[in-house]
PDB file of C-alpha atoms in Angstrom:
ATOM      1  CA  MET V1070      93.077 106.399 113.322  1.00 36.00           C
ATOM      2  CA  PRO V1071      91.585 104.282 110.384  1.00 41.00           C
ATOM      3  CA  THR V1072      93.836 101.447 109.187  1.00 43.00           C
ATOM      4  CA  ASP V1073      93.901 102.889 105.696  1.00 47.00           C
ATOM      5  CA  THR V1074      95.524 106.285 106.870  1.00 48.00           C
ATOM      6  CA  PHE V1075      98.977 107.029 108.214  1.00 47.00           C
ATOM      7  CA  ALA V1076     100.152 110.412 109.624  1.00 46.00           C
ATOM      8  CA  ASP V1077     103.089 112.011 108.212  1.00 47.00           C
ATOM      9  CA  SER V1078     105.931 112.284 110.738  1.00 50.00           C
ATOM     10  CA  GLU V1079     106.675 115.770 109.531  1.00 54.00           C
ATOM     11  CA  ASP V1080     103.224 117.516 109.353  1.00 51.00           C
ATOM     12  CA  ASP V1081     101.107 114.741 111.172  1.00 50.00           C
ATOM     13  CA  GLU V1082      98.756 114.969 108.292  1.00 53.00           C
ATOM     14  CA  PRO V1083      97.284 111.972 106.547  1.00 55.00           C
ATOM     15  CA  CYS V1084      99.333 111.547 103.490  1.00 54.00           C
ATOM     16  CA  HIS V1085      97.978 108.290 101.993  1.00 56.00           C
ATOM     17  CA  ARG V1086      95.054 106.255 101.708  1.00 61.00           C
ATOM     18  CA  PHE V1087      94.632 102.752 100.260  1.00 63.00           C
ATOM     19  CA  GLN V1088      91.463 102.617  98.049  1.00 65.00           C
ATOM     20  CA  ASN V1089      92.064  99.008  97.356  1.00 63.00           C
ATOM     21  CA  PRO V1090      94.629  96.171  98.043  1.00 60.00           C
ATOM     22  CA  SER V1091      96.606  96.546  94.737  1.00 60.00           C
ATOM     23  CA  GLY V1092      96.711 100.201  93.797  1.00 56.00           C
ATOM     24  CA  LEU V1093      96.442  99.309  90.236  1.00 60.00           C
ATOM     25  CA  SER V1094      93.443 101.061  89.255  1.00 61.00           C
ATOM     26  CA  LEU V1095      92.660 104.057  91.414  1.00 63.00           C
ATOM     27  CA  TYR V1096      94.563 107.263  91.382  1.00 64.00           C
ATOM     28  CA  LYS V1097      93.244 107.997  94.922  1.00 65.00           C
ATOM     29  CA  ASN V1098      96.046 105.668  96.229  1.00 65.00           C
ATOM     30  CA  ILE V1099      98.608 108.166  97.094  1.00 71.00           C
ATOM     31  CA  THR V1100     101.526 106.934  99.208  1.00 75.00           C
ATOM     32  CA  LYS V1101     105.211 108.044  99.837  1.00 79.00           C
ATOM     33  CA  PRO V1102     108.067 105.628  99.491  1.00 85.00           C
ATOM     34  CA  GLU V1103     108.803 105.987 103.328  1.00 87.00           C
ATOM     35  CA  GLN V1104     105.383 104.952 104.168  1.00 85.00           C
ATOM     36  CA  ILE V1105     105.466 101.964 101.984  1.00 86.00           C
ATOM     37  CA  MET V1106     108.742 100.863 103.511  1.00 92.00           C
ATOM     38  CA  LEU V1107     107.136 101.321 106.919  1.00 92.00           C
ATOM     39  CA  LEU V1108     104.183  99.254 106.007  1.00 89.00           C
ATOM     40  CA  ALA V1109     106.459  96.698 104.584  1.00 93.00           C
ATOM     41  CA  ALA V1110     108.619  96.513 107.986  1.00 95.00           C
ATOM     42  CA  VAL V1111     105.531  96.044 109.859  1.00 94.00           C
ATOM     43  CA  ALA V1112     103.962  93.421 107.633  1.00 93.00           C
ATOM     44  CA  TYR V1113     107.187  91.580 107.577  1.00 95.00           C
ATOM     45  CA  ARG V1114     106.642  90.718 111.341  1.00 95.00           C
ATOM     46  CA  ASN V1115     103.905  88.567 110.449  1.00 96.00           C
ATOM     47  CA  ARG V1116     105.068  84.986 109.830  1.00 96.00           C
ATOM     48  CA  THR V1117     102.244  84.096 107.411  1.00 97.00           C
ATOM     49  CA  PHE V1118     102.971  87.225 105.289  1.00 95.00           C
ATOM     50  CA  ARG V1119     106.672  86.286 105.274  1.00 94.00           C
ATOM     51  CA  GLU V1120     105.930  82.701 104.055  1.00 94.00           C
ATOM     52  CA  ILE V1121     103.425  84.009 101.313  1.00 94.00           C
ATOM     53  CA  VAL V1122     105.653  86.797  99.921  1.00 93.00           C
ATOM     54  CA  SER V1123     108.623  84.419  99.789  1.00 93.00           C
ATOM     55  CA  THR V1124     106.958  81.569  98.043  1.00 95.00           C
ATOM     56  CA  LYS V1125     108.557  80.994  94.779  1.00 96.00           C
ATOM     57  CA  GLU V1126     106.045  78.845  93.234  1.00 96.00           C
ATOM     58  CA  TYR V1127     102.732  77.404  93.962  1.00 95.00           C
ATOM     59  CA  GLY V1128     100.586  75.059  92.283  1.00 96.00           C
ATOM     60  CA  ILE V1129      97.108  73.858  92.744  1.00 95.00           C
ATOM     61  CA  HIS V1130      94.806  71.093  91.227  1.00 94.00           C
ATOM     62  CA  VAL V1131      91.302  72.453  90.521  1.00 95.00           C
ATOM     63  CA  ARG V1132      88.356  70.270  89.510  1.00 94.00           C
ATOM     64  CA  ASN V1133      85.071  70.983  87.899  1.00 93.00           C
ATOM     65  CA  GLU V1134      82.765  68.345  89.378  1.00 92.00           C
ATOM     66  CA  ARG V1135      79.873  69.419  86.830  1.00 93.00           C
ATOM     67  CA  TYR V1136      81.914  68.754  83.795  1.00 93.00           C
ATOM     68  CA  GLY V1137      84.529  66.028  85.280  1.00 92.00           C
ATOM     69  CA  LEU V1138      87.342  68.529  84.167  1.00 94.00           C
ATOM     70  CA  GLU V1139      90.555  68.771  86.103  1.00 95.00           C
ATOM     71  CA  ARG V1140      93.603  70.894  85.648  1.00 95.00           C
ATOM     72  CA  ARG V1141      96.620  72.171  87.415  1.00 95.00           C
ATOM     73  CA  LEU V1142      97.010  75.827  87.984  1.00 95.00           C
ATOM     74  CA  ALA V1143     100.665  77.188  88.330  1.00 96.00           C
ATOM     75  CA  TRP V1144     101.846  80.516  89.831  1.00 93.00           C
ATOM     76  CA  ARG V1145     105.535  81.615  89.728  1.00 95.00           C
ATOM     77  CA  ASN V1146     106.554  84.839  91.813  1.00 93.00           C
ATOM     78  CA  THR V1147     107.693  87.767  89.813  1.00 90.00           C
ATOM     79  CA  ASN V1148     110.374  88.567  92.304  1.00 94.00           C
ATOM     80  CA  LYS V1149     113.477  87.301  90.529  1.00 94.00           C
ATOM     81  CA  LEU V1150     115.668  88.065  93.761  1.00 97.00           C
ATOM     82  CA  LEU V1151     114.029  85.000  95.607  1.00 97.00           C
ATOM     83  CA  TRP V1152     116.210  82.694  93.548  1.00 96.00           C
ATOM     84  CA  LYS V1153     119.446  84.623  94.880  1.00 96.00           C
ATOM     85  CA  GLY V1154     118.797  84.420  98.618  1.00 95.00           C
ATOM     86  CA  TRP V1155     116.568  87.336  99.006  1.00 96.00           C
ATOM     87  CA  GLU V1156     113.042  87.285 101.064  1.00 94.00           C
ATOM     88  CA  GLY V1157     110.343  88.926  99.015  1.00 91.00           C
ATOM     89  CA  ILE V1158     108.010  91.628 100.106  1.00 93.00           C
ATOM     90  CA  LYS V1159     106.652  93.577  97.250  1.00 90.00           C
ATOM     91  CA  THR V1160     106.961  93.784  93.342  1.00 90.00           C
ATOM     92  CA  GLY V1161     104.735  95.786  91.124  1.00 85.00           C
ATOM     93  CA  THR V1162     104.423  98.223  88.665  1.00 84.00           C
ATOM     94  CA  THR V1163     101.933 101.016  88.130  1.00 79.00           C
ATOM     95  CA  GLU V1164     101.600 104.139  85.660  1.00 78.00           C
ATOM     96  CA  ASN V1165     102.325 106.469  88.496  1.00 75.00           C
ATOM     97  CA  ALA V1166     104.764 104.482  90.602  1.00 79.00           C
ATOM     98  CA  GLY V1167     106.652 102.722  87.883  1.00 86.00           C
ATOM     99  CA  PRO V1168     108.499  99.532  88.509  1.00 91.00           C
ATOM    100  CA  CYS V1169     109.051  98.875  92.441  1.00 92.00           C
ATOM    101  CA  LEU V1170     110.442  96.171  94.514  1.00 94.00           C
ATOM    102  CA  ILE V1171     110.721  95.723  98.298  1.00 96.00           C
ATOM    103  CA  GLY V1172     113.000  92.844  99.349  1.00 96.00           C
ATOM    104  CA  LYS V1173     115.070  91.674 102.415  1.00 96.00           C
ATOM    105  CA  ILE V1174     118.507  90.155 102.518  1.00 97.00           C
ATOM    106  CA  ASP V1175     120.752  89.899 105.500  1.00 95.00           C
ATOM    107  CA  ASN V1176     119.298  92.476 107.978  1.00 93.00           C
ATOM    108  CA  TYR V1177     118.594  94.910 105.193  1.00 96.00           C
ATOM    109  CA  LEU V1178     115.097  96.026 104.087  1.00 97.00           C
ATOM    110  CA  ILE V1179     115.686  97.495 100.770  1.00 97.00           C
ATOM    111  CA  GLY V1180     113.062  99.450  98.526  1.00 96.00           C
ATOM    112  CA  VAL V1181     113.470 100.761  95.155  1.00 95.00           C
ATOM    113  CA  PHE V1182     110.769 102.806  93.419  1.00 92.00           C
ATOM    114  CA  ASN V1183     110.199 104.095  89.884  1.00 90.00           C
ATOM    115  CA  CYS V1184     113.317 102.268  88.493  1.00 87.00           C
ATOM    116  CA  GLY V1185     112.763 102.942  84.875  1.00 87.00           C
ATOM    117  CA  GLY V1186     112.408  99.343  83.858  1.00 88.00           C
ATOM    118  CA  HIS V1187     111.342  95.998  85.247  1.00 90.00           C
ATOM    119  CA  GLN V1188     114.878  94.340  85.318  1.00 93.00           C
ATOM    120  CA  LYS V1189     116.428  97.499  86.702  1.00 95.00           C
ATOM    121  CA  ARG V1190     114.633  97.378  89.995  1.00 95.00           C
ATOM    122  CA  PHE V1191     116.342  94.005  90.739  1.00 96.00           C
ATOM    123  CA  ASN V1192     119.705  95.157  89.463  1.00 96.00           C
ATOM    124  CA  GLU V1193     119.273  98.466  91.649  1.00 96.00           C
ATOM    125  CA  ALA V1194     118.215  96.454  94.789  1.00 97.00           C
ATOM    126  CA  ILE V1195     121.383  94.217  94.432  1.00 97.00           C
ATOM    127  CA  LEU V1196     123.687  97.369  93.822  1.00 97.00           C
ATOM    128  CA  ILE V1197     122.141  99.062  97.047  1.00 97.00           C
ATOM    129  CA  HIS V1198     122.869  95.706  98.861  1.00 97.00           C
ATOM    130  CA  GLU V1199     126.442  95.509  97.858  1.00 97.00           C
ATOM    131  CA  ILE V1200     126.969  99.213  98.846  1.00 97.00           C
ATOM    132  CA  LEU V1201     125.340  98.474 102.128  1.00 96.00           C
ATOM    133  CA  ARG V1202     127.609  95.398 102.731  1.00 95.00           C
ATOM    134  CA  LYS V1203     130.649  97.547 101.988  1.00 95.00           C
ATOM    135  CA  THR V1204     129.882 100.623 104.108  1.00 93.00           C
ATOM    136  CA  ILE V1205     128.181  99.225 107.036  1.00 83.00           C
TER     137      ILE V1205
END
């Protein structure tokens, strides 16, 4: 099976294809939340992946030798939960999927999709974690 296709557990039919890594511009990217969670769980097993998605901030100095210019570029992770003890996996927003988040805390992998607001995805994930801690 190609790496960009997974079979649906119910009908064993391919149910999504990734046309590009971000999914931002192509409507051919069709994926169920269950499949995104499975992909996240598999990716999370990779140490390098975990380090990258849990990086809060990253900076680099770049230099243009031709013009003798130098500057520092800074990047800050959009996953606000990293500063609250969570490990990051995915944040993103598309027109079709809305604001999404997948994060890990304790032994829970928590995903929220199409939350209706950028801040709401973080609040929903925290609420799900609190409910899990009280009930499991």
